[in-house]
Short mmCIF file of C-alpha atoms and ligand atoms in Angstrom, two decimals:
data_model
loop_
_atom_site.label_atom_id
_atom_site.label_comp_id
_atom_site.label_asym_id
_atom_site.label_seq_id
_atom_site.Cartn_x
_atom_site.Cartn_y
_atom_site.Cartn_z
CA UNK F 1 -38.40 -74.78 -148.74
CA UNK F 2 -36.09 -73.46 -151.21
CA UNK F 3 -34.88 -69.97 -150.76
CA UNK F 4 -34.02 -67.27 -153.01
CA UNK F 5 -30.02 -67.56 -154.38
CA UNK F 6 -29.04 -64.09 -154.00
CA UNK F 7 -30.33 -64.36 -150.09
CA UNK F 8 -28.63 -67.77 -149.92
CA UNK F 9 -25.36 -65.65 -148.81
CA UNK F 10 -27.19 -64.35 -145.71
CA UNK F 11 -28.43 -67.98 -144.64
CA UNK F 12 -26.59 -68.44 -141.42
CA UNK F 13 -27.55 -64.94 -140.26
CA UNK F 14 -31.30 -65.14 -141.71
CA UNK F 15 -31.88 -68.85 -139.55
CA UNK F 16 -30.98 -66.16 -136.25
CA UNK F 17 -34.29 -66.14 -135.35
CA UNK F 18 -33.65 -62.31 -134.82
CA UNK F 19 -33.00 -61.85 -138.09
CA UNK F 20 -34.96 -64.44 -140.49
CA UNK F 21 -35.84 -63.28 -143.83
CA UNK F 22 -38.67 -61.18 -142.65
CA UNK F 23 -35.83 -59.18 -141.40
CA UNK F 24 -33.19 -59.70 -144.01
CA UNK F 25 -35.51 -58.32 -146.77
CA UNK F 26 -36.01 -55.11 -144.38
CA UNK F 27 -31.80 -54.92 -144.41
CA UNK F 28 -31.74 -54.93 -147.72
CA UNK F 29 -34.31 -52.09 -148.41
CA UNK F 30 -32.59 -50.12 -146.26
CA UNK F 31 -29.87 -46.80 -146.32
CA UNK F 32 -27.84 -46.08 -143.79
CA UNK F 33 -25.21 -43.27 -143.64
CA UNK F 34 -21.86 -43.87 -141.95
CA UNK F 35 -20.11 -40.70 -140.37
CA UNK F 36 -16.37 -41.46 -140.47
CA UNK F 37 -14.73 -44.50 -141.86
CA UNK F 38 -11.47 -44.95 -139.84
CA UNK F 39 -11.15 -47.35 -136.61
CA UNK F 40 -14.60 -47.68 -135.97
CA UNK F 41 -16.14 -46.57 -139.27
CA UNK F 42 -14.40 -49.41 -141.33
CA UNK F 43 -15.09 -51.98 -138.69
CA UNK F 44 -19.04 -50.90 -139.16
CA UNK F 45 -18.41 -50.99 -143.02
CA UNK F 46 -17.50 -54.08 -143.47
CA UNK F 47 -19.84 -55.73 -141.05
CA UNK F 48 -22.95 -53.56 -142.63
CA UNK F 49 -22.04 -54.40 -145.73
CA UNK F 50 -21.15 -58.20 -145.64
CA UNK F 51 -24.77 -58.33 -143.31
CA UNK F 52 -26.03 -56.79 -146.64
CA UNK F 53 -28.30 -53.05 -146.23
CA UNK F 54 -29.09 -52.21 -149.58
CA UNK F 55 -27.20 -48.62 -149.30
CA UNK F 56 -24.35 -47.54 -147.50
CA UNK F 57 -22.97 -44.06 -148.04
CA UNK F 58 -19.51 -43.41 -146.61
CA UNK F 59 -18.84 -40.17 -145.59
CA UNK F 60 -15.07 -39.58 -144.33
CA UNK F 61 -12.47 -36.33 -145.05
CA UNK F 62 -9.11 -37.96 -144.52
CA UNK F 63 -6.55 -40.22 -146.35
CA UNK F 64 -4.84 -43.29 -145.30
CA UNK F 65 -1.63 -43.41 -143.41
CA UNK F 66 0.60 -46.12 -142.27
CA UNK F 67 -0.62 -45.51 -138.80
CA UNK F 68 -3.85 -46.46 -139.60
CA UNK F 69 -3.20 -49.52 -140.88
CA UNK F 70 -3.14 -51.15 -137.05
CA UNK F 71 -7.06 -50.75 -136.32
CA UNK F 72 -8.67 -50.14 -140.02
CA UNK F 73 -9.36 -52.73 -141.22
CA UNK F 74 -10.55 -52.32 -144.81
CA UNK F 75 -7.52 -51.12 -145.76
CA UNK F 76 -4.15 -51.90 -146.91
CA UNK F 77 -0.42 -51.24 -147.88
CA UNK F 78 -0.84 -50.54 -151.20
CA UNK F 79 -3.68 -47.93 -150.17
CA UNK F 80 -1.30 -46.14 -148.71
CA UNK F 81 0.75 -46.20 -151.37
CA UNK F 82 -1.87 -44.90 -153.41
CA UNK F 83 -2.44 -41.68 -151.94
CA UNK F 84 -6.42 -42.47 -151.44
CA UNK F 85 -8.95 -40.98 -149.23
CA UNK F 86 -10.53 -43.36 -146.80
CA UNK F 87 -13.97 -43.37 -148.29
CA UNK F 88 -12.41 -44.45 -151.82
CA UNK F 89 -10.38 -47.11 -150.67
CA UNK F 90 -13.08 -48.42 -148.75
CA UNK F 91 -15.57 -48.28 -150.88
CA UNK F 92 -13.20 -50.61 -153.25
CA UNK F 93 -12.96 -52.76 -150.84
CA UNK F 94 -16.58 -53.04 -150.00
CA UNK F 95 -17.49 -53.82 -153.47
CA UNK F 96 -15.20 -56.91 -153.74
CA UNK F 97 -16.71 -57.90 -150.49
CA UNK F 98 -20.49 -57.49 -151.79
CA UNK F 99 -21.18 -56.40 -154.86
CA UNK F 100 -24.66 -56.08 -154.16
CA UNK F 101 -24.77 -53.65 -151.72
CA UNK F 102 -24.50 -50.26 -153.04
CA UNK F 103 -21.68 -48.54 -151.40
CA UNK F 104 -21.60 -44.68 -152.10
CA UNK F 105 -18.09 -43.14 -151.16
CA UNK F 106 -18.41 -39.39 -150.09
CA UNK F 107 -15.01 -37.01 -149.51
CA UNK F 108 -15.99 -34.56 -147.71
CA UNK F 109 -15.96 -32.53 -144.43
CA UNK F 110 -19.25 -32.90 -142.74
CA UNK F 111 -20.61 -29.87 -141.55
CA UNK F 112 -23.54 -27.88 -141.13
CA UNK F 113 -23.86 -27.14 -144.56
CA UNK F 114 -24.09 -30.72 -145.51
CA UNK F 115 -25.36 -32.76 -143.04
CA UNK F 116 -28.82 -32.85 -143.34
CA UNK F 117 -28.37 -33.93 -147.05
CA UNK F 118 -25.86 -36.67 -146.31
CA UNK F 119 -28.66 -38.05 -143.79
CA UNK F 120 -31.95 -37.50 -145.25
CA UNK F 121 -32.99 -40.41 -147.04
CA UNK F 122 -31.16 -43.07 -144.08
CA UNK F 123 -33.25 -44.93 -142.15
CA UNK F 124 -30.32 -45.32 -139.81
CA UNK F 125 -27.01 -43.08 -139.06
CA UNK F 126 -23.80 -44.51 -137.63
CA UNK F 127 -21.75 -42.97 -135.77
CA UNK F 128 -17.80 -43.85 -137.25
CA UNK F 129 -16.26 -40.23 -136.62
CA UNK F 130 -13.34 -39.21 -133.81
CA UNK F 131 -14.94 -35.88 -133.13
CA UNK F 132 -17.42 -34.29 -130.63
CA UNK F 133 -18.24 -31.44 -132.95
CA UNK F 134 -19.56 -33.80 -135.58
CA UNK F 135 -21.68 -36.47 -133.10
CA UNK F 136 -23.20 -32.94 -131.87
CA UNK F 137 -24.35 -32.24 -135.16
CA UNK F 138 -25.02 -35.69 -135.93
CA UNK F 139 -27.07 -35.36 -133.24
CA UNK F 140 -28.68 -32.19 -133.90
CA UNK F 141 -29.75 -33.60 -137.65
CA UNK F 142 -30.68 -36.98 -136.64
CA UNK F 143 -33.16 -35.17 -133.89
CA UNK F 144 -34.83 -33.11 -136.43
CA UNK F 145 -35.74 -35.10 -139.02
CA UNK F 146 -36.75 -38.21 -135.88
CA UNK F 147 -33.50 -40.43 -137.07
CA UNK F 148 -32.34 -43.05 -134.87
CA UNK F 149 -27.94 -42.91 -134.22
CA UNK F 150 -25.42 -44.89 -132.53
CA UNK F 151 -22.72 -43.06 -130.80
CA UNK F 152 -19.31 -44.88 -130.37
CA UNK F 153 -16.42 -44.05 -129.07
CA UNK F 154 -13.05 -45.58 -128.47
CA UNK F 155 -9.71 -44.69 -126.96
CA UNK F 156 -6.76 -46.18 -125.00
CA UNK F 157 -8.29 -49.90 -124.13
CA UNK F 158 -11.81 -48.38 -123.14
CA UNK F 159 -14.96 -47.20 -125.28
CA UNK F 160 -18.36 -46.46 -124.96
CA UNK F 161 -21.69 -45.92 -127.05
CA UNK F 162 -25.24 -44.94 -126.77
CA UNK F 163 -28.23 -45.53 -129.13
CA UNK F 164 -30.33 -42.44 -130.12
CA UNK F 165 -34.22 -43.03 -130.93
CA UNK F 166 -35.36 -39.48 -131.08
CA UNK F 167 -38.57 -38.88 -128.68
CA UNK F 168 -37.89 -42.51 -127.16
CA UNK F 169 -34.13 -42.26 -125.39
CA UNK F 170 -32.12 -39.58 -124.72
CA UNK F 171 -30.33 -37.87 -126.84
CA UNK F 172 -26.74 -37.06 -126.90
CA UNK F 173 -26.69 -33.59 -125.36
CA UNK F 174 -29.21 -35.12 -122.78
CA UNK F 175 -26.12 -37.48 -121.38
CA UNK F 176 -23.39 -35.33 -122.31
CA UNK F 177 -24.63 -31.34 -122.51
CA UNK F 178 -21.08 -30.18 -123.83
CA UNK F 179 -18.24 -31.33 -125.84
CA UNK F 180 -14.64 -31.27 -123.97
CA UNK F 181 -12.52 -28.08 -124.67
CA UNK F 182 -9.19 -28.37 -127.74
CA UNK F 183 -6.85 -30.46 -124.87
CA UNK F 184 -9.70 -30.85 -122.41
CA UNK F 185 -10.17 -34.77 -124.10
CA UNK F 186 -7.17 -37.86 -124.78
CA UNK F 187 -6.65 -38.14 -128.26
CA UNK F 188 -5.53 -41.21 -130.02
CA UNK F 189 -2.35 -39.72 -130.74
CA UNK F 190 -1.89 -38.86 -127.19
CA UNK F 191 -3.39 -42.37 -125.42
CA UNK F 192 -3.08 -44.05 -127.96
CA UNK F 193 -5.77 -47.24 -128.62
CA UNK F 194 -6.04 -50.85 -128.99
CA UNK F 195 -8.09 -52.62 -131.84
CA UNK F 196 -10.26 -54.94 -129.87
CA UNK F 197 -11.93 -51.83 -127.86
CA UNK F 198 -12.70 -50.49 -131.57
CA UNK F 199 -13.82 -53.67 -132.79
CA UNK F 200 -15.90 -54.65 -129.65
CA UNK F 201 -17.58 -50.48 -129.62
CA UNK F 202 -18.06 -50.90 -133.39
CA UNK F 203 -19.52 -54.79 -132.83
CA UNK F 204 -22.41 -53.28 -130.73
CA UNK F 205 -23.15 -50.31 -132.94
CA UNK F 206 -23.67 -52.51 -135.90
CA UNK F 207 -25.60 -54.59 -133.63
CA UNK F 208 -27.92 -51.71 -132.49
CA UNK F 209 -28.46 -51.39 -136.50
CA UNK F 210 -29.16 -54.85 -137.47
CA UNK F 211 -31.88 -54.20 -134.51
CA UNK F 212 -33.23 -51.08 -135.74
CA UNK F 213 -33.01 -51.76 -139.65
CA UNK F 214 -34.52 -55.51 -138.88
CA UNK F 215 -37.46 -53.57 -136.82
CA UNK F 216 -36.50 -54.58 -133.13
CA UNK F 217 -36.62 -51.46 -131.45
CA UNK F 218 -37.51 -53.08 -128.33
CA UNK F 219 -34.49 -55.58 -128.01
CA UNK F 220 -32.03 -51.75 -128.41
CA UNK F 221 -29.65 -51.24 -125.75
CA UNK F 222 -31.09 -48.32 -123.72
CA UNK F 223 -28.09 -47.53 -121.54
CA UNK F 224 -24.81 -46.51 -121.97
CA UNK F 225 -22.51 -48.82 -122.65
CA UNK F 226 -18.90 -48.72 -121.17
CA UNK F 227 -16.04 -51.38 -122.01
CA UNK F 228 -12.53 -51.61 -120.98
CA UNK F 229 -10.61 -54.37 -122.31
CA UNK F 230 -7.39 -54.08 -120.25
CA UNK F 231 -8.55 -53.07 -116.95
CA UNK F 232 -11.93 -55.92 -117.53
CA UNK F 233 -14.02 -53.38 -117.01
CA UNK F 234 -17.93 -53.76 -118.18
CA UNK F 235 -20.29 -50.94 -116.95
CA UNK F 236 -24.23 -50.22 -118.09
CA UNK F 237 -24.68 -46.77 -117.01
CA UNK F 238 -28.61 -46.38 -116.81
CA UNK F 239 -29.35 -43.04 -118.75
CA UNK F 240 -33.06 -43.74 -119.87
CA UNK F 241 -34.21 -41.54 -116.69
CA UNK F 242 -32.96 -38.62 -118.54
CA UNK F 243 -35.12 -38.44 -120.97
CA UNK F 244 -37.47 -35.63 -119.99
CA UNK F 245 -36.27 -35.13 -116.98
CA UNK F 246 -33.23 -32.75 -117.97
CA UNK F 247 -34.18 -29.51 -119.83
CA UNK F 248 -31.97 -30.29 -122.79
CA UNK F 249 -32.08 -27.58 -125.34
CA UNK F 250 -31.90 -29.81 -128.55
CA UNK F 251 -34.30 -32.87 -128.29
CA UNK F 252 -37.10 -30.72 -125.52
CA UNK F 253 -36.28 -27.37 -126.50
CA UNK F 254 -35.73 -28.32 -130.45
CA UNK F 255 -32.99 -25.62 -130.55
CA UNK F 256 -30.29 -26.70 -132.89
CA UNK F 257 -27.45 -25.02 -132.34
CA UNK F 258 -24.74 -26.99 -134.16
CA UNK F 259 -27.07 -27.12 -137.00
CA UNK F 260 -27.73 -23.56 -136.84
CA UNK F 261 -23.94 -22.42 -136.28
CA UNK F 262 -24.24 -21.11 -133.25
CA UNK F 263 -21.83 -23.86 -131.39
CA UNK F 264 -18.53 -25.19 -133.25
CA UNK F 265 -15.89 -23.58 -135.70
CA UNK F 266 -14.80 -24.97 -139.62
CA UNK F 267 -11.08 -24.80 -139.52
CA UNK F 268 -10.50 -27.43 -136.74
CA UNK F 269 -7.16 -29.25 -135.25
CA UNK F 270 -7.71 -32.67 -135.87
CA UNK F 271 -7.30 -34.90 -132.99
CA UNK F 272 -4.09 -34.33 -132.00
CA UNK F 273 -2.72 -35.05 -134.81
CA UNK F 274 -0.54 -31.94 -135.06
CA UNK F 275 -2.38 -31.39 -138.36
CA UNK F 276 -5.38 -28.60 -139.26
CA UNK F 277 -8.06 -28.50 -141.18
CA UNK F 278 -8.80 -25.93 -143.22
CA UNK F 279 -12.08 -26.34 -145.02
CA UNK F 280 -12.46 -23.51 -147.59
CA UNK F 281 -15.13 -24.39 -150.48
CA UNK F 282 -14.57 -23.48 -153.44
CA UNK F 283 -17.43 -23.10 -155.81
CA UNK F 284 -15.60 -25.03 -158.36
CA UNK F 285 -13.57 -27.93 -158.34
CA UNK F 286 -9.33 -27.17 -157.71
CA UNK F 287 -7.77 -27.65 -161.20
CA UNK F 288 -4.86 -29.88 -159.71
CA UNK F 289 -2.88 -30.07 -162.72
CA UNK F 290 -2.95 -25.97 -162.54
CA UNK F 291 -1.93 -26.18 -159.36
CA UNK F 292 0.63 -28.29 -159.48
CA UNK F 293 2.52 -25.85 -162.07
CA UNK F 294 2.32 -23.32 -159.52
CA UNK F 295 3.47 -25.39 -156.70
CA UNK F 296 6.33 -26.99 -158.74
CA UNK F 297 9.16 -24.82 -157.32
CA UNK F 298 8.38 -25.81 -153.79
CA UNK F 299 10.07 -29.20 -154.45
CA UNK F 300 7.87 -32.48 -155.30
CA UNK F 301 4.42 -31.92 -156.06
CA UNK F 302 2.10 -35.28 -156.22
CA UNK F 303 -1.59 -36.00 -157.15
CA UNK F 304 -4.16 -38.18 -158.54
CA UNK F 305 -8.02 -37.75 -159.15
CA UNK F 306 -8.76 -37.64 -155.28
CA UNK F 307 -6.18 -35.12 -153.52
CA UNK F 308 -2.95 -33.03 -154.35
CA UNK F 309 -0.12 -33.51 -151.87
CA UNK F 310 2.85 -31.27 -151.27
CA UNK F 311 5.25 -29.95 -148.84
CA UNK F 312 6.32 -26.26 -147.69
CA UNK F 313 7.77 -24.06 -144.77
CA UNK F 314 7.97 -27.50 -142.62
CA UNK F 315 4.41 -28.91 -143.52
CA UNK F 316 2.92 -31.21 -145.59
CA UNK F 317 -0.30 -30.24 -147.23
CA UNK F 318 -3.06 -32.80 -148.59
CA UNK F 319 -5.77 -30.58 -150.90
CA UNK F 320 -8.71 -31.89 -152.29
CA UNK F 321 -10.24 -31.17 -155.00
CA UNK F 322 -13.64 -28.88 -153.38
CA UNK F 323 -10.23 -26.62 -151.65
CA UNK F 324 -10.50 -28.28 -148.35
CA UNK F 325 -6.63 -29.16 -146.99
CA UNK F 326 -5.56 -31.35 -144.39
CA UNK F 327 -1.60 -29.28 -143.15
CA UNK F 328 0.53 -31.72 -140.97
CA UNK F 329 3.25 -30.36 -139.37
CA UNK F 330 1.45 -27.52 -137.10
CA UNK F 331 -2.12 -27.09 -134.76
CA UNK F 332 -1.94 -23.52 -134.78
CA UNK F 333 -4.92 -23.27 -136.76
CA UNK F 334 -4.03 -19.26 -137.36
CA UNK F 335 -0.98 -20.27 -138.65
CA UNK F 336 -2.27 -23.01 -140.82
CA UNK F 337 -4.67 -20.32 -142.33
CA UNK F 338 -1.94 -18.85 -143.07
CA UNK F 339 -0.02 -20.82 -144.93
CA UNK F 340 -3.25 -22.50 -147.03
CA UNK F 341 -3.30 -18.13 -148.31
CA UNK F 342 0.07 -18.26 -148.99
CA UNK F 343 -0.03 -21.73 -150.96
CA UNK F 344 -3.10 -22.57 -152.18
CA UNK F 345 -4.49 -19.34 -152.23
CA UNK F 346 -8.10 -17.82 -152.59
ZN1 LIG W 401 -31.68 -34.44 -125.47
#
């Protein structure tokens, strides 16, 4: 039997009887949109990619920093150096990896203004982000338009994750009806978090998809899935009987309320990072080089094609170019408002 060269890369995973080429053709037709590319969303990256689905859009809205460098795994030292957002530098990376897979980088904030786009022609979304507000919306989209999701999550040494087939499992908000208060949840700034617990979560996402994309729906993991690596915990938490059974307002009631705006904010302290968001859209792209004149006075002024960096009044400000900016240095999101009128203006 002789077998097709450019499949000949996917041999050892194609002879998994799982898989075989039957399968491997179906990963290769496919799109699949990844929500977040840091700790878990590069792990998922690379293995989606290198497992070879036909599309992969990236969607992420931060930069690298050296403290990333200890759990993400597509990137480097000298992306640091470089100033790039996440999406960017992984989507470089990607391409060296696999050339045939085409790997769309998006920088952006995903919102309720956006979502449904970045998810409407996937067969499959993953779930890569740090951030309640965005797996509720996640959730919310990928319930409307009937799109299967893995949640993951990972903090400290433990994680967990879920997989979402609309109508057939329960959804998010069936197992978890409300996101934890600002402070309410650890952060990975405040507990910290290991690699392997992102790499194992991650592992089992990516699995889910292979499953999914490969058309296994009956081999996907219908319970919740909870791991701690440094305690040697492993827990199966059977959610299944949910489905139905609680009156949950998005997949029985089909009332969307992150979707619709009725649940979550758009300036947003990020994870405990002592940075805020502020996402204000301009209609236009930021003229950097313009603002860069402007900003000159303040002291050093930086930028390439991707973001504008500077610092002021004790913070340091990352801008991209649609007028969203990431300030570090404060989570008083007033006070961050504040200072994005007083220095980037609008
Ligand atoms: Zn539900």
């Amino acid at each position: 039997m002789t077998m097709d060269v450019s499949l000949e890369r996917y041999s050892r995973q194609m002879r998994f009887p799982g898989v075989g080429e039957e399968g491997q053709r179906r990963l290769l037709a496919s799109h699949v949109t990844l929500c977040g590319c840091g700790a878990l969303g590069t792990v998922l990256a690379n293995a989606l990619v290198r497992a070879g689905v036909g599309h992969l859009r990236l969607v992420d809205r931060d930069f690298i920093e050296t403290h990333n460098l200890q759990r993400q795994v597509l990137f480097d030292e000298h992306d640091v150096a470089e100033n790039l957002p996440k999406a960017e530098a992984a989507a470089r990376k990607l391409g060296a990896i696999n050339s045939s897979v085409h790997v769309e980088p998006v920088v952006t904030d995903i919102d309720r203004t956006n979502i449904l786009e970045l998810v409407e022609d996937a067969d499959l979304i993953l779930d890569g982000t740090d951030n309640f507000e965005i797996r509720y919306l996640i959730n919310d989209a990928a319930v409307k338009l009937g799109k299967p999701w893995v949640y993951g999550g990972s903090i400290g040494s433990h994680g967990q994750t879920m997989t979402i087939l609309p109508g057939e499992t329960p959804c998010l908000r069936c197992v978890f009806e409300a996101a934890p208060g600002p402070g309410e949840a650890a952060t990975c700034e405040t507990a910290g978090v290991l690699s392997p617990i992102v790499n194992i979560i991650a592992s089992y996402q990516v699995t889910e998809g292979m499953k999914i994309l490969t058309g296994h729906r009956d081999k996907v993991n219908r319970d919740l899935i909870f791991v701690d690596v440094w305690d040697n915990v492993f827990r199966r938490i059977k959610i299944a009987p949910l489905l139905g059974k609680v009156d949950c307002p998005c997949c029985q009631r089909r009332r969307f309320a992150w979707l619709d705006g009725d649940l979550g904010s758009h300036t947003t302290s990020l994870c405990g990072r002592n940075a805020v968001q502020v996402a204000h859209r301009t209609p236009s792209r930021l003229d950097f080089e313009e603002l860069a004149k402007h900003l000159e006075a303040l002291g050093e002024v930086s930028y390439n094609r991707f973001l504008l960096k500077f610092g002021a009044d004790g913070c340091e400000f990352t801008v991209f170019p649609d007028g969203r900016a990431i300030i570090k240095g404060t989570s008083d999101v007033d006070r961050a408002r504040t200072l994005y009128a007083k220095y980037i203006g609008h």
